[in-house]
CSV table of C-alpha atoms and ligand atoms in Angstrom, one decimal:
chain,number,residue,atom,x,y,z
A,23,MET,CA,-9.4,-22.3,105.4
A,24,ALA,CA,-7.2,-25.0,104.1
A,25,SER,CA,-3.7,-25.3,105.7
A,26,ILE,CA,-1.0,-27.9,106.0
A,27,GLU,CA,-2.5,-28.9,109.4
A,28,ALA,CA,-6.0,-29.2,108.0
A,29,VAL,CA,-5.0,-31.5,105.1
A,30,ARG,CA,-2.4,-33.5,107.0
A,31,PRO,CA,-5.0,-36.2,108.1
A,32,LEU,CA,-5.5,-37.1,104.4
A,33,CYS,CA,-1.9,-37.4,103.5
A,34,ALA,CA,-1.0,-41.0,104.6
A,35,GLU,CA,-3.7,-42.4,102.4
A,36,LEU,CA,-2.7,-40.0,99.5
A,37,ALA,CA,1.0,-41.2,99.8
A,38,GLU,CA,-0.3,-44.8,99.6
A,39,ILE,CA,-2.3,-43.9,96.4
A,40,ARG,CA,0.8,-42.1,95.0
A,41,ARG,CA,3.0,-45.1,95.6
A,42,ASP,CA,0.5,-47.5,94.1
A,43,LEU,CA,0.3,-45.3,91.0
A,44,HIS,CA,4.1,-45.2,90.9
A,45,ALA,CA,4.3,-49.0,90.9
A,46,HIS,CA,1.8,-49.2,88.0
A,47,PRO,CA,2.9,-46.6,85.4
A,48,GLU,CA,0.9,-46.3,82.2
A,49,LEU,CA,1.9,-44.5,79.0
A,50,GLY,CA,-0.2,-41.7,77.4
A,51,PHE,CA,-3.7,-42.8,76.3
A,52,GLU,CA,-3.1,-46.2,78.0
A,53,GLU,CA,-4.0,-44.9,81.5
A,54,GLN,CA,-6.8,-47.4,82.0
A,55,ARG,CA,-5.9,-48.5,85.5
A,56,THR,CA,-5.0,-45.0,86.6
A,57,ALA,CA,-8.2,-43.5,85.3
A,58,ALA,CA,-10.3,-46.2,86.9
A,59,LEU,CA,-8.6,-45.6,90.2
A,60,VAL,CA,-9.1,-41.9,90.0
A,61,ALA,CA,-12.8,-42.3,89.0
A,62,ALA,CA,-13.5,-44.9,91.8
A,63,ASN,CA,-12.0,-42.6,94.4
A,64,LEU,CA,-13.9,-39.5,93.3
A,65,LYS,CA,-17.2,-41.5,93.2
A,66,SER,CA,-16.6,-42.8,96.7
A,67,TRP,CA,-16.3,-39.3,97.9
A,68,GLY,CA,-19.6,-38.3,96.3
A,69,ILE,CA,-18.1,-36.4,93.4
A,70,GLU,CA,-19.7,-36.4,89.9
A,71,VAL,CA,-17.4,-38.2,87.5
A,72,HIS,CA,-17.0,-38.1,83.7
A,73,GLU,CA,-14.8,-40.8,82.3
A,74,GLY,CA,-13.3,-41.1,78.8
A,75,VAL,CA,-12.8,-37.4,78.2
A,76,GLY,CA,-10.2,-37.1,75.5
A,77,GLY,CA,-9.4,-40.8,75.6
A,78,THR,CA,-8.5,-41.9,79.1
A,79,GLY,CA,-9.1,-38.5,80.7
A,80,VAL,CA,-11.3,-38.1,83.8
A,81,VAL,CA,-13.2,-35.0,85.0
A,82,GLY,CA,-14.6,-34.7,88.5
A,83,VAL,CA,-17.2,-32.0,89.1
A,84,LEU,CA,-17.9,-30.7,92.6
A,85,LYS,CA,-20.4,-27.9,93.2
A,86,HIS,CA,-21.2,-26.1,96.4
A,87,GLY,CA,-23.5,-23.2,97.2
A,88,ASN,CA,-25.2,-21.0,94.5
A,89,GLY,CA,-22.1,-19.4,93.1
A,90,ALA,CA,-21.8,-19.1,89.3
A,91,GLY,CA,-18.0,-19.1,89.3
A,92,ALA,CA,-16.1,-22.2,88.0
A,93,VAL,CA,-12.5,-23.2,88.1
A,94,GLY,CA,-10.5,-26.0,86.5
A,95,LEU,CA,-7.6,-27.7,88.3
A,96,ARG,CA,-5.6,-29.8,86.0
A,97,CYS,CA,-3.1,-32.6,86.5
A,98,ASP,CA,-1.4,-35.1,84.2
A,99,MET,CA,-1.5,-38.9,84.7
A,100,ASP,CA,0.9,-40.5,82.2
A,101,ALA,CA,4.3,-42.1,82.7
A,102,LEU,CA,7.3,-42.3,80.5
A,103,ALA,CA,8.7,-45.1,78.3
A,104,MET,CA,11.9,-45.6,80.3
A,105,GLN,CA,13.4,-48.1,82.7
A,106,GLU,CA,13.3,-47.1,86.4
A,107,ALA,CA,16.4,-47.3,88.5
A,108,SER,CA,15.3,-45.6,91.6
A,109,GLY,CA,15.7,-48.6,93.9
A,110,VAL,CA,12.6,-47.6,95.9
A,111,ALA,CA,10.2,-50.2,97.3
A,112,HIS,CA,7.3,-48.9,95.2
A,113,ALA,CA,9.3,-48.9,92.0
A,114,SER,CA,7.7,-49.6,88.7
A,115,THR,CA,6.4,-53.2,88.2
A,116,SER,CA,6.2,-52.6,84.4
A,117,PRO,CA,9.5,-53.0,82.5
A,118,GLY,CA,10.2,-50.0,80.3
A,119,ARG,CA,7.6,-47.9,82.0
A,120,MET,CA,8.3,-45.3,84.7
A,121,HIS,CA,6.7,-42.3,86.5
A,122,GLY,CA,9.8,-40.3,85.8
A,123,CYS,CA,8.1,-37.0,85.7
A,124,GLY,CA,6.1,-37.2,89.0
A,125,HIS,CA,2.6,-37.3,87.4
A,126,ASP,CA,1.8,-39.9,90.0
A,127,GLY,CA,2.3,-37.2,92.6
A,128,HIS,CA,0.3,-34.6,90.6
A,129,THR,CA,-2.6,-37.1,90.4
A,130,ALA,CA,-2.5,-37.9,94.1
A,131,MET,CA,-2.4,-34.2,95.1
A,132,LEU,CA,-5.4,-33.4,92.9
A,133,LEU,CA,-7.3,-36.4,94.3
A,134,GLY,CA,-6.4,-35.1,97.8
A,135,THR,CA,-7.8,-31.7,96.9
A,136,ALA,CA,-11.0,-33.2,95.7
A,137,ARG,CA,-11.3,-35.2,99.0
A,138,TYR,CA,-10.6,-32.1,101.1
A,139,LEU,CA,-13.1,-29.9,99.3
A,140,SER,CA,-15.7,-32.7,99.4
A,141,LEU,CA,-15.3,-32.9,103.1
A,142,HIS,CA,-15.1,-29.2,104.0
A,143,HIS,CA,-17.2,-27.5,101.3
A,144,SER,CA,-15.2,-24.3,101.9
A,145,PHE,CA,-16.0,-22.7,98.6
A,146,ASN,CA,-19.0,-21.4,96.6
A,147,GLY,CA,-19.3,-22.4,93.0
A,148,THR,CA,-18.0,-25.3,90.8
A,149,VAL,CA,-14.6,-27.0,90.8
A,150,ASN,CA,-13.7,-29.1,87.8
A,151,PHE,CA,-10.9,-31.6,88.6
A,152,ILE,CA,-9.2,-32.3,85.3
A,153,PHE,CA,-7.2,-35.5,85.2
A,154,GLN,CA,-5.4,-35.3,81.8
A,155,PRO,CA,-3.9,-38.2,79.9
A,156,ALA,CA,-0.9,-38.2,77.7
A,157,GLU,CA,1.1,-35.1,78.6
A,158,GLU,CA,4.5,-36.6,77.5
A,159,GLY,CA,4.4,-35.7,73.8
A,160,ARG,CA,1.2,-37.4,73.0
A,161,CYS,CA,-1.0,-34.3,73.0
A,162,GLY,CA,-3.5,-35.3,75.8
A,163,ALA,CA,-4.5,-31.7,76.5
A,164,GLU,CA,-5.5,-31.2,72.9
A,165,ALA,CA,-7.4,-34.5,72.9
A,166,MET,CA,-9.5,-33.2,75.9
A,167,LEU,CA,-10.1,-29.9,74.2
A,168,ARG,CA,-11.3,-31.6,71.0
A,169,ASP,CA,-13.6,-33.7,73.2
A,170,GLY,CA,-15.2,-30.4,74.4
A,171,LEU,CA,-13.5,-30.1,77.8
A,172,PHE,CA,-14.4,-26.4,78.3
A,173,THR,CA,-17.8,-26.5,76.6
A,174,ARG,CA,-18.9,-29.5,78.7
A,175,PHE,CA,-17.2,-28.2,81.8
A,176,PRO,CA,-17.0,-24.4,81.5
A,177,CYS,CA,-14.2,-22.8,83.6
A,178,ASP,CA,-13.5,-19.1,84.2
A,179,SER,CA,-9.9,-20.0,84.8
A,180,VAL,CA,-7.7,-23.1,84.6
A,181,TRP,CA,-4.7,-23.9,86.8
A,182,GLY,CA,-1.8,-26.3,86.6
A,183,MET,CA,1.0,-27.5,88.9
A,184,HIS,CA,4.3,-29.4,88.2
A,185,ASN,CA,6.9,-30.6,90.7
A,186,ARG,CA,10.4,-29.3,90.4
A,187,PRO,CA,13.5,-31.1,91.6
A,188,GLY,CA,16.0,-28.8,93.3
A,189,LEU,CA,13.3,-26.5,94.7
A,190,PRO,CA,13.0,-27.3,98.4
A,191,VAL,CA,9.9,-29.1,99.6
A,192,GLY,CA,7.4,-26.6,100.8
A,193,HIS,CA,8.6,-24.0,98.3
A,194,PHE,CA,6.8,-22.8,95.2
A,195,ALA,CA,8.0,-20.9,92.0
A,196,ILE,CA,6.0,-19.2,89.3
A,197,ARG,CA,6.8,-16.8,86.5
A,198,PRO,CA,4.3,-14.3,85.1
A,199,GLY,CA,3.9,-14.1,81.3
A,200,PRO,CA,5.9,-16.5,79.1
A,201,ALA,CA,7.2,-19.2,81.4
A,202,MET,CA,8.0,-22.3,79.3
A,203,ALA,CA,9.2,-22.7,75.7
A,204,GLY,CA,7.2,-23.7,72.7
A,205,ALA,CA,8.8,-26.6,71.0
A,206,ALA,CA,8.9,-27.9,67.4
A,207,PHE,CA,10.7,-30.7,65.6
A,208,PHE,CA,11.9,-30.3,62.0
A,209,ASP,CA,13.1,-32.3,59.1
A,210,ILE,CA,14.8,-30.8,56.1
A,211,ARG,CA,15.0,-33.0,53.0
A,212,ILE,CA,17.7,-31.9,50.5
A,213,THR,CA,17.6,-33.3,47.0
A,214,GLY,CA,20.6,-33.1,44.8
A,215,LYS,CA,21.9,-35.4,42.1
A,216,GLY,CA,23.9,-38.5,42.9
A,217,SER,CA,27.1,-39.5,41.0
A,218,HIS,CA,30.3,-41.5,41.3
A,219,GLY,CA,32.5,-40.2,44.1
A,220,ALA,CA,35.2,-39.5,41.6
A,221,ARG,CA,33.0,-37.5,39.3
A,222,PRO,CA,31.7,-34.6,41.4
A,223,GLU,CA,31.2,-32.5,38.2
A,224,ALA,CA,28.3,-34.9,37.4
A,225,SER,CA,26.6,-34.4,40.8
A,226,VAL,CA,24.7,-31.8,42.7
A,227,ASP,CA,26.2,-32.7,46.1
A,228,PRO,CA,23.5,-32.7,48.9
A,229,VAL,CA,26.2,-33.4,51.6
A,230,LEU,CA,27.7,-30.0,50.8
A,231,VAL,CA,24.3,-28.4,50.9
A,232,ALA,CA,23.5,-30.0,54.2
A,233,ALA,CA,26.8,-28.8,55.7
A,234,GLN,CA,26.3,-25.2,54.4
A,235,LEU,CA,22.7,-25.1,55.5
A,236,THR,CA,23.6,-26.4,59.0
A,237,CYS,CA,26.0,-23.4,59.4
A,238,ALA,CA,23.5,-21.0,57.9
A,239,LEU,CA,20.8,-22.1,60.3
A,240,GLN,CA,22.9,-20.9,63.2
A,241,SER,CA,22.3,-17.4,62.1
A,242,VAL,CA,18.5,-17.7,62.6
A,243,VAL,CA,18.7,-17.1,66.4
A,244,SER,CA,21.9,-15.1,66.6
A,245,ARG,CA,20.8,-12.6,63.8
A,246,ASN,CA,17.1,-12.4,64.3
A,247,VAL,CA,16.2,-12.8,68.0
A,248,PRO,CA,16.8,-9.7,70.2
A,249,PRO,CA,19.7,-10.5,72.6
A,250,ALA,CA,17.5,-10.1,75.7
A,251,GLU,CA,15.1,-12.7,74.4
A,252,THR,CA,15.7,-16.4,74.1
A,253,ALA,CA,15.4,-19.2,71.5
A,254,VAL,CA,17.2,-22.4,70.6
A,255,LEU,CA,17.6,-23.9,67.2
A,256,SER,CA,19.6,-27.2,67.2
A,257,VAL,CA,20.4,-29.4,64.2
A,258,THR,CA,20.6,-32.8,66.0
A,259,ARG,CA,21.2,-35.2,63.1
A,260,ILE,CA,22.6,-35.1,59.6
A,261,ALA,CA,22.1,-38.1,57.4
A,262,ALA,CA,23.3,-38.9,53.9
A,263,GLY,CA,25.0,-41.5,51.8
A,264,ASP,CA,25.8,-45.2,52.1
A,265,ALA,CA,29.2,-45.7,50.3
A,266,TYR,CA,32.7,-44.2,50.3
A,267,ASN,CA,32.6,-43.7,46.5
A,268,VAL,CA,29.1,-42.5,45.9
A,269,ILE,CA,27.9,-38.9,46.1
A,270,PRO,CA,24.3,-39.5,47.4
A,271,GLN,CA,21.2,-38.2,45.8
A,272,ALA,CA,19.7,-36.8,49.0
A,273,ALA,CA,20.5,-35.6,52.6
A,274,THR,CA,18.4,-35.0,55.6
A,275,LEU,CA,18.8,-32.7,58.6
A,276,TRP,CA,16.6,-32.9,61.6
A,277,GLY,CA,16.5,-31.0,64.9
A,278,THR,CA,14.4,-29.0,67.3
A,279,ALA,CA,13.5,-25.3,67.7
A,280,ARG,CA,12.3,-23.8,71.0
A,281,SER,CA,11.2,-20.4,72.3
A,282,PRO,CA,8.8,-19.0,74.9
A,283,SER,CA,7.5,-16.6,72.2
A,284,MET,CA,5.0,-17.7,69.6
A,285,ALA,CA,6.2,-14.8,67.3
A,286,THR,CA,9.8,-16.1,67.6
A,287,MET,CA,8.6,-19.7,66.8
A,288,THR,CA,6.9,-18.4,63.7
A,289,MET,CA,10.0,-16.3,62.7
A,290,MET,CA,12.2,-19.4,63.1
A,291,GLU,CA,10.0,-21.5,60.9
A,292,GLU,CA,9.9,-18.8,58.2
A,293,SER,CA,13.6,-18.1,58.4
A,294,MET,CA,14.4,-21.8,58.1
A,295,LYS,CA,12.2,-22.2,55.0
A,296,ARG,CA,13.8,-19.2,53.4
A,297,LEU,CA,17.4,-20.3,54.2
A,298,ALA,CA,16.8,-23.9,53.1
A,299,ALA,CA,15.3,-22.9,49.8
A,300,GLY,CA,18.0,-20.2,49.2
A,301,VAL,CA,21.0,-22.2,50.2
A,302,ALA,CA,19.8,-25.3,48.2
A,303,ALA,CA,19.0,-23.2,45.2
A,304,GLY,CA,22.5,-21.6,45.3
A,305,PHE,CA,24.0,-25.1,44.8
A,306,GLY,CA,21.4,-26.2,42.2
A,307,ALA,CA,19.6,-28.4,44.7
A,308,THR,CA,16.2,-28.2,46.3
A,309,ALA,CA,15.1,-28.4,50.0
A,310,GLU,CA,11.8,-29.1,51.7
A,311,VAL,CA,11.2,-28.1,55.4
A,312,ASP,CA,8.7,-30.0,57.5
A,313,PHE,CA,8.3,-27.9,60.7
A,314,ARG,CA,6.0,-29.5,63.3
A,315,PHE,CA,4.8,-27.7,66.4
A,316,LEU,CA,4.6,-30.1,69.4
A,317,PHE,CA,3.9,-27.6,72.2
A,318,ARG,CA,2.9,-24.0,72.2
A,319,PRO,CA,4.8,-21.7,74.6
A,320,LEU,CA,3.3,-21.7,78.1
A,321,VAL,CA,2.1,-18.2,79.0
A,322,ASN,CA,0.8,-17.4,82.5
A,323,VAL,CA,-1.7,-14.5,82.8
A,324,PRO,CA,0.3,-12.2,85.1
A,325,ALA,CA,-2.7,-11.4,87.5
A,326,LEU,CA,-3.5,-15.1,87.8
A,327,ALA,CA,0.2,-16.0,88.3
A,328,ASP,CA,0.0,-13.5,91.2
A,329,ALA,CA,-3.2,-15.2,92.5
A,330,MET,CA,-1.3,-18.5,92.5
A,331,ALA,CA,1.7,-17.0,94.2
A,332,ASP,CA,-0.6,-15.4,96.9
A,333,ALA,CA,-2.3,-18.8,97.6
A,334,ALA,CA,1.1,-20.5,97.8
A,335,ALA,CA,2.3,-17.7,100.2
A,336,ALA,CA,-0.8,-18.2,102.4
A,337,VAL,CA,0.1,-21.9,102.8
A,338,ALA,CA,3.9,-21.9,102.9
A,339,GLY,CA,4.8,-18.3,103.9
A,340,PRO,CA,5.9,-15.5,101.5
A,341,GLN,CA,9.6,-16.4,101.9
A,342,ALA,CA,8.8,-19.8,100.3
A,343,VAL,CA,7.4,-18.4,97.1
A,344,ASP,CA,9.6,-17.3,94.2
A,345,ARG,CA,7.4,-14.9,92.2
A,346,MET,CA,9.9,-14.6,89.3
A,347,GLY,CA,11.1,-18.1,88.8
A,348,PRO,CA,13.5,-19.0,85.9
A,349,LEU,CA,12.3,-19.3,82.3
A,350,ASN,CA,12.1,-23.0,81.6
A,351,ASN,CA,13.2,-24.2,78.1
A,352,ALA,CA,11.3,-27.5,78.6
A,353,SER,CA,7.7,-27.6,77.3
A,354,GLU,CA,4.4,-28.6,78.7
A,355,ASP,CA,1.1,-29.3,76.9
A,356,PHE,CA,-1.0,-27.5,79.6
A,357,SER,CA,-0.1,-24.5,77.3
A,358,ALA,CA,-2.9,-25.7,75.0
A,359,MET,CA,-5.5,-25.3,77.7
A,360,LEU,CA,-4.1,-21.8,78.6
A,361,GLU,CA,-4.6,-20.7,75.0
A,362,VAL,CA,-8.4,-21.3,75.5
A,363,VAL,CA,-9.0,-20.4,79.1
A,364,PRO,CA,-7.0,-17.9,81.2
A,365,GLY,CA,-4.9,-19.3,83.9
A,366,ALA,CA,-1.4,-20.1,85.1
A,367,MET,CA,0.9,-23.0,86.2
A,368,ILE,CA,3.1,-23.1,89.3
A,369,ASN,CA,6.0,-25.3,90.3
A,370,ILE,CA,6.1,-27.1,93.7
A,371,GLY,CA,9.3,-28.1,95.3
A,372,ASN,CA,10.3,-31.8,95.1
A,373,GLY,CA,13.5,-31.3,97.2
A,374,ALA,CA,16.8,-32.8,96.4
A,375,SER,CA,15.5,-35.5,94.1
A,376,ALA,CA,17.0,-36.7,90.8
A,377,GLU,CA,16.1,-34.7,87.8
A,378,LEU,CA,12.8,-35.1,85.9
A,379,HIS,CA,13.0,-37.9,83.3
A,380,ASN,CA,16.1,-39.4,85.1
A,381,PRO,CA,15.9,-43.1,85.9
A,382,ALA,CA,16.5,-42.4,89.6
A,383,PHE,CA,13.7,-39.8,89.9
A,384,ASP,CA,10.9,-40.3,92.5
A,385,PHE,CA,8.1,-37.9,93.5
A,386,ASN,CA,8.6,-36.7,97.1
A,387,ASP,CA,5.6,-37.6,99.3
A,388,GLU,CA,6.6,-34.8,101.7
A,389,ALA,CA,5.3,-32.4,99.0
A,390,ILE,CA,1.8,-33.8,99.1
A,391,PRO,CA,0.4,-31.7,102.1
A,392,TYR,CA,1.8,-28.5,100.5
A,393,GLY,CA,0.3,-29.3,97.1
A,394,VAL,CA,-3.2,-30.2,98.5
A,395,ALA,CA,-3.3,-27.2,100.9
A,396,PHE,CA,-2.2,-24.9,98.0
A,397,TRP,CA,-4.8,-26.2,95.6
A,398,ALA,CA,-7.6,-26.0,98.2
A,399,THR,CA,-6.5,-22.5,99.2
A,400,LEU,CA,-6.5,-21.4,95.6
A,401,VAL,CA,-10.1,-22.7,95.2
A,402,GLU,CA,-11.2,-21.0,98.4
A,403,ARG,CA,-9.8,-17.7,97.1
A,404,GLN,CA,-11.1,-18.0,93.6
A,405,LEU,CA,-14.6,-19.1,94.7
A,406,PRO,CA,-15.0,-17.4,98.0
A,407,GLN,CA,-18.0,-18.0,100.3
A,408,SER,CA,-19.9,-14.9,101.2
A,409,VAL,CA,-19.8,-13.8,104.9
A,410,MET,CA,-23.6,-14.3,105.0
A,411,GLU,CA,-23.3,-18.1,104.4
B,28,ZN,ZN1,7.9,-35.0,81.7
B,29,ZN,ZN1,5.7,-33.7,83.6
């Protein structure tokens, strides 16, 4: 059985790989070097490798025994378009590129898991190691799905893991059911009628409509979402006009809407469209709403969230596992895979590091043995060897 002690001998090399990835961050769908490194390592360990899945994605396939069961373990590989200010020796060598979300660590931990399982063969069935590109808003999960991920590499279940700053190293947190928000961006284009600033009677003032509509939109969550549930609708920009003495022709609002419930996301879209049309019409203007889903809500299948928590407890002790972690209003594109194949996503403690997407962030290499032992234990429990073997 996998354990911290059993995976420890691999971890020095994995930390080196992690720091090398950190020094060479690549944006979504540009992960050429990262994907090549992943593929070369998997091949050197005798694992079947499929490159170019959904752009720069890589899938490693490891079979053992005669079991028909198959699991998918998914990590993300991309970095962020931001300037690193961590001051660490292995800091980014690419200006304006940074592994600010720890995907370097996720990649190293999944590589370590592949290495461990290729050495120990402590399972019966098929493990698909899914190295996903472009998680940070570039829809890499959907690209892999469009490229036939789960038809080419069938999985009974699919699993994800993300580091969490503030959660101690060696600790895990998961939440059954809705765990992370869905997210949409929206633009509302209001068209009125421009005129001289001194002749409002000749205008249909889109600035007034924009102001009224911004206020009215604040009723969408407060008057429609049950108080025990959660959603956010923020207007983050209002734009109109160029001159002191011109009532403009048009105004634009933009912003973001988020909720862990798909039904609430749909309700917000419909309510916004109704309010925009109604408020604008009331002033004699028109309004068009462009509501764009970026991420679906991330929903963990409760029984599979339990299985993840049990595997984490087997590795780190039950006291180190929070089985009802906080609802997270951030988003994650692994949700797209969970809509197709049942599974769950867990958080692994990154200790007292800077926040995700902060210029001082760095993945904590102390977490690597916990992550690898956890992944391997999950596989051993999902694809158990019979006692006869
Ligand atoms: Zn991120
Ligand atoms: Zn991330």
